[in-house]
Coordinates of C-alpha atoms in Angstrom, one line a residue:
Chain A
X753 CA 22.3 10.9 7.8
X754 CA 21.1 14.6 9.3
X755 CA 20.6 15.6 13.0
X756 CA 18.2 13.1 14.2
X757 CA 17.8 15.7 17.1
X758 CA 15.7 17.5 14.6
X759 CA 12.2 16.9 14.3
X760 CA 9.4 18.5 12.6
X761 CA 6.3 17.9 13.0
X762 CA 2.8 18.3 10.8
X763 CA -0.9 17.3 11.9
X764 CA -3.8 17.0 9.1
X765 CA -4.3 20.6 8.8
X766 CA -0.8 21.0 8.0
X767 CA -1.1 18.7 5.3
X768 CA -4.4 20.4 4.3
X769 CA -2.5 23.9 3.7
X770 CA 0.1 22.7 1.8
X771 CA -0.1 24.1 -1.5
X772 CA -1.1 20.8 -4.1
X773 CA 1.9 20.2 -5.2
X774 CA 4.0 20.7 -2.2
X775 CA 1.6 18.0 -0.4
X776 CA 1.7 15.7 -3.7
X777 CA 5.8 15.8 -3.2
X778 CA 4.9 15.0 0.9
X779 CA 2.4 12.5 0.9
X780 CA 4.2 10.9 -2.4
X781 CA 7.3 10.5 -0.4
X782 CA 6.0 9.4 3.1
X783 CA 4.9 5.3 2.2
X784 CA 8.6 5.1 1.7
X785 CA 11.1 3.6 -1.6
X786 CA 8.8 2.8 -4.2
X787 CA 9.0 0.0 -7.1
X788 CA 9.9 1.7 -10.2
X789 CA 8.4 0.3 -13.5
X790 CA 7.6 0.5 -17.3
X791 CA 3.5 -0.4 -17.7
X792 CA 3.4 -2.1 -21.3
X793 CA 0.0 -1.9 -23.4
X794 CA -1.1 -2.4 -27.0
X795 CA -4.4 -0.4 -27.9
X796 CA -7.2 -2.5 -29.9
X797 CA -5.7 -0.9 -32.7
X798 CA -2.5 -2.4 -32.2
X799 CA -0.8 1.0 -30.9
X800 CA 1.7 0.1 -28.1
X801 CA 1.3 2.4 -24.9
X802 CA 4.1 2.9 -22.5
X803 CA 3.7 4.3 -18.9
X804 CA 5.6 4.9 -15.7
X805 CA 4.4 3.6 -12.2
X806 CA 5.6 4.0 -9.3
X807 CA 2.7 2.2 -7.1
X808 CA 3.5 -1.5 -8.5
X809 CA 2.9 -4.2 -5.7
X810 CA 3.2 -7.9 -4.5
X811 CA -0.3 -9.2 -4.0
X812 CA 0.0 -13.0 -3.7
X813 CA 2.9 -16.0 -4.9
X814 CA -0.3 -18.5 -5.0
X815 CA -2.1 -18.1 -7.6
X816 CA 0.5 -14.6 -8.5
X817 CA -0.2 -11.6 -8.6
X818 CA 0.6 -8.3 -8.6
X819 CA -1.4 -5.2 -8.4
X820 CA -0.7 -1.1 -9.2
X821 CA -2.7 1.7 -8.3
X822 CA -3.9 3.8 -11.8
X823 CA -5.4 6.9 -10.7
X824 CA -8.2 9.1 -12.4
X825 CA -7.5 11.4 -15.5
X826 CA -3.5 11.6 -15.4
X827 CA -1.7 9.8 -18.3
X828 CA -2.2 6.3 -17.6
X829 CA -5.4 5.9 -18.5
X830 CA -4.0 5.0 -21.8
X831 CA -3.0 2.0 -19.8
X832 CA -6.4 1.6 -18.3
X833 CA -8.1 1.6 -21.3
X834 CA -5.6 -0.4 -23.5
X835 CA -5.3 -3.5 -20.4
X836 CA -9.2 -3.2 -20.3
X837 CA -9.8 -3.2 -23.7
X838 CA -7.1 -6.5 -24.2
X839 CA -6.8 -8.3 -21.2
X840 CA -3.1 -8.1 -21.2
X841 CA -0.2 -5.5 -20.1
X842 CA 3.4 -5.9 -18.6
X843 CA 5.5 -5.2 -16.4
X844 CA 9.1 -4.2 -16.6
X845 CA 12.0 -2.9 -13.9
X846 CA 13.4 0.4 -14.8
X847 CA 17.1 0.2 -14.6
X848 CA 19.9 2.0 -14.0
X849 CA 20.8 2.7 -17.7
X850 CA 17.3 3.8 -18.8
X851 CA 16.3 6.2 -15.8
X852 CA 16.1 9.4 -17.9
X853 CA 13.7 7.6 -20.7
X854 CA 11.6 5.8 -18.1
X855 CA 11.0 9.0 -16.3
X856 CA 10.3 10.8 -19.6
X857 CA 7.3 7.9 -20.2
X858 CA 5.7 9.8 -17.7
X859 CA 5.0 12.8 -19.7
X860 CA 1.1 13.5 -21.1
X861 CA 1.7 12.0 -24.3
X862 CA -1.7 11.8 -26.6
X863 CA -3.1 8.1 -26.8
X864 CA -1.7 8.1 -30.3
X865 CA 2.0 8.5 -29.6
X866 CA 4.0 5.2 -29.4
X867 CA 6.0 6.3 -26.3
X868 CA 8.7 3.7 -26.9
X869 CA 9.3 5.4 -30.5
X870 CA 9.1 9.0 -28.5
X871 CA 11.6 7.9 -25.8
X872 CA 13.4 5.7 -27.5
X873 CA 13.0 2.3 -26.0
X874 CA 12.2 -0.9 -28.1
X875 CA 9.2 -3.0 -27.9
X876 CA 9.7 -6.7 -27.9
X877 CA 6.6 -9.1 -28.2
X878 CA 6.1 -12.5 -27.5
X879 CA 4.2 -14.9 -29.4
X880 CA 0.7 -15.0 -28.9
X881 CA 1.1 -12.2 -25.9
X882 CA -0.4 -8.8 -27.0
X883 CA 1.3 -6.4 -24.7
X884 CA 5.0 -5.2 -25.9
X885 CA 7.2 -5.8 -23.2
X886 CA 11.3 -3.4 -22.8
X887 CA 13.7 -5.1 -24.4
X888 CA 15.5 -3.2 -22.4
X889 CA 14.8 -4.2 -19.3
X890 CA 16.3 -7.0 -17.1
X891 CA 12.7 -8.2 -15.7
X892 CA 9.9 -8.3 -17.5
X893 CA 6.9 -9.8 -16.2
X894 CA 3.6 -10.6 -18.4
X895 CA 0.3 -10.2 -17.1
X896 CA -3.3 -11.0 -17.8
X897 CA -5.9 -9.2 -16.1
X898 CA -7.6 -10.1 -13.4
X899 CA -9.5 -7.6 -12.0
X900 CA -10.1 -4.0 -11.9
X901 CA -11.1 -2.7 -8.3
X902 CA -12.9 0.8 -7.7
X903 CA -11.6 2.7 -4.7
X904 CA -14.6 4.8 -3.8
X905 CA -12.4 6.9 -1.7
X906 CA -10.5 8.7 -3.7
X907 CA -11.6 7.0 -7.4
X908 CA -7.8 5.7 -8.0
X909 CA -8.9 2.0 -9.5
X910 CA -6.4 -1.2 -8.2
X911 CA -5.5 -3.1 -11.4
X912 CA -4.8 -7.1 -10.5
X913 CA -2.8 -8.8 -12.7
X914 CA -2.0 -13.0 -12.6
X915 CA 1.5 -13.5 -13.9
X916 CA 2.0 -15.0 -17.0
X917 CA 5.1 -14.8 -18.3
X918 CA 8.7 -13.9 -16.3
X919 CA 11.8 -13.1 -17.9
X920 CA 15.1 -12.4 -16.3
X921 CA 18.0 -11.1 -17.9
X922 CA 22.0 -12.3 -16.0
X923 CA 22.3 -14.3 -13.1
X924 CA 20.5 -12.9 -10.8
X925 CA 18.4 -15.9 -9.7
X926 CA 18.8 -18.1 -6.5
X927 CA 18.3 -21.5 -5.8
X928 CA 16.0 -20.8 -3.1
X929 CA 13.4 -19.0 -5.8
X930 CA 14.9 -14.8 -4.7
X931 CA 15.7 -12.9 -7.9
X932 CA 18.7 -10.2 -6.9
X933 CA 16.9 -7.3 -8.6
X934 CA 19.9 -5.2 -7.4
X935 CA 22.2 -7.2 -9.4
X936 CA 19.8 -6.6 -12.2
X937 CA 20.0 -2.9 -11.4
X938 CA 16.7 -2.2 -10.9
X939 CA 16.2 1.2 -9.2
X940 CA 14.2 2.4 -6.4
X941 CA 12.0 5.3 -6.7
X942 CA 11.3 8.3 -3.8
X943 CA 8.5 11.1 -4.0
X944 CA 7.5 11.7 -7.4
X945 CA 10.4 11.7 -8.9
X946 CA 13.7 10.9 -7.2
X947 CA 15.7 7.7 -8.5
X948 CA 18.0 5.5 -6.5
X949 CA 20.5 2.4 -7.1
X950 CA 20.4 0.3 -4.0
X951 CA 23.3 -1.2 -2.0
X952 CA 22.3 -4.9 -0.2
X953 CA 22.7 -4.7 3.4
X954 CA 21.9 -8.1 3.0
X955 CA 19.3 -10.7 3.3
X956 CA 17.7 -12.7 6.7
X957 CA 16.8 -15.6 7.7
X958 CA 13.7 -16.3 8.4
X959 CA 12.6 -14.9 11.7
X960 CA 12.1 -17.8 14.9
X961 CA 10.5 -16.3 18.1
X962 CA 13.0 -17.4 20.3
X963 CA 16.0 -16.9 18.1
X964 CA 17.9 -14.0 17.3
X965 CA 18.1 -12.6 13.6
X966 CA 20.8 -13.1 11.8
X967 CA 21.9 -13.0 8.3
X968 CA 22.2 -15.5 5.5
Chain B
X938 CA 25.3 -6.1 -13.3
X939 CA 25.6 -9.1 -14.5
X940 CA 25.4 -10.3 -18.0
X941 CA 22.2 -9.2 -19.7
X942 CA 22.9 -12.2 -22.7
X943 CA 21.6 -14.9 -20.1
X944 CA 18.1 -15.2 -20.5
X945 CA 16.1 -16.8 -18.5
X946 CA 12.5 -17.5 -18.9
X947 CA 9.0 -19.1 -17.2
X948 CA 5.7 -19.5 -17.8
X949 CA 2.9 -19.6 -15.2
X950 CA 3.0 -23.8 -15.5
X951 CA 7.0 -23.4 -14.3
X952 CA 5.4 -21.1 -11.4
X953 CA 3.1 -23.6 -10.1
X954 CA 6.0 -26.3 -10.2
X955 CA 8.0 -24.3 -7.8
X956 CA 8.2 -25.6 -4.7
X957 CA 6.2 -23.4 -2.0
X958 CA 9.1 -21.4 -0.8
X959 CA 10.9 -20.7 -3.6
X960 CA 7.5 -19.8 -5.4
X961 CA 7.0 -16.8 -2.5
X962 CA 10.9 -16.1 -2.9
X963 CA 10.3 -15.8 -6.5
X964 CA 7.6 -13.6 -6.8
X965 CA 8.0 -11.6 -3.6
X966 CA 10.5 -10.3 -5.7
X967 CA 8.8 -9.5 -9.2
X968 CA 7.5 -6.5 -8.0
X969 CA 10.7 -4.4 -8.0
X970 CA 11.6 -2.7 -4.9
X971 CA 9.4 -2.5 -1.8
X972 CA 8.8 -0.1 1.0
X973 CA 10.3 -1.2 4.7
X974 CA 7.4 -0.2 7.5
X975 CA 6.7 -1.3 11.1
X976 CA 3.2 -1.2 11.7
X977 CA 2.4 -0.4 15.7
X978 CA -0.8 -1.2 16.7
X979 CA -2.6 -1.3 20.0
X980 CA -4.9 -3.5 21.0
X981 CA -8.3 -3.1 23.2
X982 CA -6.7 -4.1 26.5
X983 CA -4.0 -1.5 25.3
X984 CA -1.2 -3.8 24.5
X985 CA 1.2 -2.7 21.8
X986 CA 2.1 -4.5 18.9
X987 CA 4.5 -3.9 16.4
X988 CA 4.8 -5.7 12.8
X989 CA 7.1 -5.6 9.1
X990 CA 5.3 -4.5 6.4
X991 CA 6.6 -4.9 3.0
X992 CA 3.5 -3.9 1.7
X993 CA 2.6 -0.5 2.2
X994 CA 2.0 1.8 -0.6
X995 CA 1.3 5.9 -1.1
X996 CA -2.7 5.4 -2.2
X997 CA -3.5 9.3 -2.9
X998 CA -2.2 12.9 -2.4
X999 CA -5.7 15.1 -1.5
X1000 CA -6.7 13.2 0.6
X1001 CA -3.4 11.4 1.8
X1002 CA -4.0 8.2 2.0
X1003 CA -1.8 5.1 2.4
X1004 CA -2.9 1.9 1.9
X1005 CA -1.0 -1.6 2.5
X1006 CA -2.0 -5.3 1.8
X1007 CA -2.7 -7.9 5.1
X1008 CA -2.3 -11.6 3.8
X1009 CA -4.8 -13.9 5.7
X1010 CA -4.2 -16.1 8.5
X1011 CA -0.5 -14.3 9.4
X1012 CA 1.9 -13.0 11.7
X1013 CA 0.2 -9.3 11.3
X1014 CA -3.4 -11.3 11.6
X1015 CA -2.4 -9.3 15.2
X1016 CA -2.0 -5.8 13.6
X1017 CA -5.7 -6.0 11.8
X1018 CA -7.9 -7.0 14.4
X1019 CA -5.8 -4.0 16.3
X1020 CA -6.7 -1.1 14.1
X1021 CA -10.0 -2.7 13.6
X1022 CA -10.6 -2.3 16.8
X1023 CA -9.4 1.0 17.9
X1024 CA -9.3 2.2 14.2
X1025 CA -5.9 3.9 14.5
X1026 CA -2.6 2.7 13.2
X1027 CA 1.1 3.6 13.0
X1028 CA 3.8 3.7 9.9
X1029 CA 7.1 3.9 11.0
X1030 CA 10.1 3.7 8.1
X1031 CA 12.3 1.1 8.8
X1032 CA 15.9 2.5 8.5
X1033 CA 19.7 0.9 8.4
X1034 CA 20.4 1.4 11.9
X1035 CA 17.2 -0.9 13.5
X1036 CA 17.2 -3.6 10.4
X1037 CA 17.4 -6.3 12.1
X1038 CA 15.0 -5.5 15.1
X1039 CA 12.5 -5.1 12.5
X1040 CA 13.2 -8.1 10.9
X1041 CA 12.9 -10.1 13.7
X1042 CA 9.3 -8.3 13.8
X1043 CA 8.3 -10.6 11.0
X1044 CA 8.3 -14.0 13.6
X1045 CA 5.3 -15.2 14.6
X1046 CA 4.8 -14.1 18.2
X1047 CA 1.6 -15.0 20.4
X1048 CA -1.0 -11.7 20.6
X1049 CA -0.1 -11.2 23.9
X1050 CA 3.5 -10.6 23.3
X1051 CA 4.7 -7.3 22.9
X1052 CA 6.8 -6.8 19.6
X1053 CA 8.6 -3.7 21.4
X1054 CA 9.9 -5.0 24.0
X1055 CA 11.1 -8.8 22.9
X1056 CA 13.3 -6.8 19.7
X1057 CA 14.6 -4.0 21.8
X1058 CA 12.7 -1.0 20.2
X1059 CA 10.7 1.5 22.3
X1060 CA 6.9 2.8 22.2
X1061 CA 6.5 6.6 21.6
X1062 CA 2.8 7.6 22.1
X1063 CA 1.2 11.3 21.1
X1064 CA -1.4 12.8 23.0
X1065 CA -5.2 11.9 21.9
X1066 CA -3.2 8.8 19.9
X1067 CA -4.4 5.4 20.3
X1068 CA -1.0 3.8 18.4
X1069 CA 2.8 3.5 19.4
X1070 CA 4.5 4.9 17.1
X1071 CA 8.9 3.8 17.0
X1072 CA 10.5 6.2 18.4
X1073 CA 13.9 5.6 17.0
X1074 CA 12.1 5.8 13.3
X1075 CA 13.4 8.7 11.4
X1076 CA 9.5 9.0 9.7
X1077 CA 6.7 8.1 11.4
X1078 CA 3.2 8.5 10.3
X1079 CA -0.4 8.3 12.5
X1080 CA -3.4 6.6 10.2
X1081 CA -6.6 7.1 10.9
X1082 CA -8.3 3.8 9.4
X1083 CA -10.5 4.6 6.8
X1084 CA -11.4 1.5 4.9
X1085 CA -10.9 -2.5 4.7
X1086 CA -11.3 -3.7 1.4
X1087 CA -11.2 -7.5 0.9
X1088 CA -9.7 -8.9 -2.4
X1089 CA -11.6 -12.1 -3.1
X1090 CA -8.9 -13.1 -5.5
X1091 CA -6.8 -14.4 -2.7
X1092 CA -8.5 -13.7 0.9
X1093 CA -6.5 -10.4 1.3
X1094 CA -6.9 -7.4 2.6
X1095 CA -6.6 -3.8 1.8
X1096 CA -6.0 -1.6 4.9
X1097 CA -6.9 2.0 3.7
X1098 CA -6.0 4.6 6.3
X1099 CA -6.1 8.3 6.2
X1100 CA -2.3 10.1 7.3
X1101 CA -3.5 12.7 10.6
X1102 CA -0.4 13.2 11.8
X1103 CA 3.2 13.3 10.3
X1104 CA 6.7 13.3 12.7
X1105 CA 10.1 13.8 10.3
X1106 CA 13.9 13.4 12.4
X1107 CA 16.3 15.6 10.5
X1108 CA 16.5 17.9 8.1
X1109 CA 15.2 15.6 5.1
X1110 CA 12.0 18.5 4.2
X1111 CA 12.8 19.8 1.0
X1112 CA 10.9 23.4 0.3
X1113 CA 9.2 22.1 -2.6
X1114 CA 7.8 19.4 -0.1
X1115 CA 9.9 16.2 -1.1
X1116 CA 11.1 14.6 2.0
X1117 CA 14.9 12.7 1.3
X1118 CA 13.9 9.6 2.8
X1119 CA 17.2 8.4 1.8
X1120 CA 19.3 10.8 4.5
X1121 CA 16.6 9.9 6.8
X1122 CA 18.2 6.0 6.2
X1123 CA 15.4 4.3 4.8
X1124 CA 15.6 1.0 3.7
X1125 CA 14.1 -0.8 0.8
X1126 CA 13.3 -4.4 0.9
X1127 CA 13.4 -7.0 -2.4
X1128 CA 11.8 -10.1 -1.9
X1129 CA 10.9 -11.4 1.3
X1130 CA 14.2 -11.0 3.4
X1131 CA 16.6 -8.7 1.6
X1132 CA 16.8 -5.1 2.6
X1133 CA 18.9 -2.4 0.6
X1134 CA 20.3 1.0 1.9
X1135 CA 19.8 3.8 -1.5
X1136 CA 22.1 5.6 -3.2
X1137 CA 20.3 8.6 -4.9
X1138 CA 20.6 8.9 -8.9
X1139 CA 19.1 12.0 -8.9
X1140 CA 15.4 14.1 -8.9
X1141 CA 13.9 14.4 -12.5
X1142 CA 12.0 17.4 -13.6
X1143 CA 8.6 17.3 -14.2
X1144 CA 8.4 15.0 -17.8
X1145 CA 6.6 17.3 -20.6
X1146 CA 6.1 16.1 -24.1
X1147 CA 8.5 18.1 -26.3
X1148 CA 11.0 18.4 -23.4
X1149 CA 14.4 16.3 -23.1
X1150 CA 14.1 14.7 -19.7
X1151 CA 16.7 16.3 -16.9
X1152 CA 18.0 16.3 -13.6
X1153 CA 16.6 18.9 -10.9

């Protein structure tokens, strides 16, 4: 760690006078480590669409589901369109091993490029699910939409998906239902466009007022 | 990693047999990595409160915006009624060093306790700034609350708020404007009660079609 002594400081105009992509790399990296996942469509056409997000979030265990943030004229509106126009899309953790493609999904391809061809990743479908999942990836979640929710503010659009499908590649599973995405090597992404491994400190019990934490 | 041949699958009937717990356990940790946040509130007899957020995600660049997800009927019930009140709230990045304070955030005290003081972390207040902010947080962040959008799909909430002020320990600024929230000591959190220290794999270059993906 650096100097804590350090401190810097920036109020809204600040933030205003950044130049845009300076305050994209700021703002991007202040909400903290972000999921890092694969978006899997298939167009009505039957063209398979595949999309980095970083903004992938837990939303509910009962019913479940999980929402991301898609925001307004960048690349994945392919995956707007194509989960709209289906129903359907996954979701799959970005590992270790296929950081450099993942992060290349995230280039402007045109609607009709198969980015898994481009990238070189391998769709994999189920039966009677029509959104390709990674093959490569070590959880892989299928989702049907539920809703799509305007944000006025600043026209991103929430998508809501209600799990599916869940499939988990190695032991990574507890008893207790917690899936050790570490073990799957999953990575954690920073910013825009930093990419981390992770290293458990470990997990808690659940917290008792009255009782001090401690680990399980 | 363990071995990828083991495959283990579910559909959404084997979600709904899982037993409460396990099913929160289980999907709490679909999602990939999650952000680690306290969230210091104050309320309208000025008592501070302080609360673990798993949920809080970057929402938009110009204008920065964060946004993070308040399940109904919970421990952080506490922190909405707050910032709904005074419309101002605190983000404050959980890192290794104050783990298991934070953690211990996440019980369910009475309102009128204050979070500070029972886990042992201290208040830090700016001028004109109607929310504590941790003071032994590494980033910090001042919100300005800017919407509450309900999600009808299951009774939660979207706190919208709009970043005014912006307090970095350390010498994490890049030039380009990335902060390395991973010297600051960050933490990520999978599932509900597992929290990660980061070990960086690198910054990518912006992806452009045409282009092999590299490091910066």
């Amino acid at each position: 760690m650096s100097d804590p002594n350090i401190v810097q400081s920036f109020n809204r105009d600040d933030i205003k006078a950044m130049e845009q992509r300076q305050r994209a790399n700021f703002i991007n990296s202040l909400s903290g480590f972000k999921s890092a996942n694969l978006v899997g469509t298939q167009s009505s056409q039957g063209l398979a669409n595949l999309a980095l997000f970083s903004s992938v979030f837990h939303l509910g265990a009962d019913p479940a589901l999980m929402g991301m943030i898609v925001r307004p004229h960048t690349v994945p509106r392919d995956t707007l369109e194509n989960l709209m126009e289906t129903g359907y899309f996954t979701i799959n953790h970005v590992y270790k091993n296929i950081v450099a493609q993942a992060h290349q999904c995230s280039a402007r391809y045109p609607a009709e490029v198969d980015e898994f061809q481009v990238v070189g990743l391998s769709p994999e479908y189920l039966d009677g699910f029509c959104a390709p999942f990674v093959a490569e990836s070590q959880v892989k979640i299928g989702l049907r939409l539920e809703q799509v929710l305007p944000i006025a503010l600043n026209q991103t659009q929430m998508v809501i998906g209600a799990i599916e499908h869940v499939i988990l590649h190695g032991e990574t599973l507890h008893e207790d239902g917690y899936v050790d995405i570490e073990k799957s090597g999953s990575v954690a992404i920073s910013g825009l466009d930093g990419y981390h491994e992770t290293q458990s400190i470990g997990r808690f019990a659940y917290a008792k007022v009255g009782q001090l934490p401690r680990k399980l």
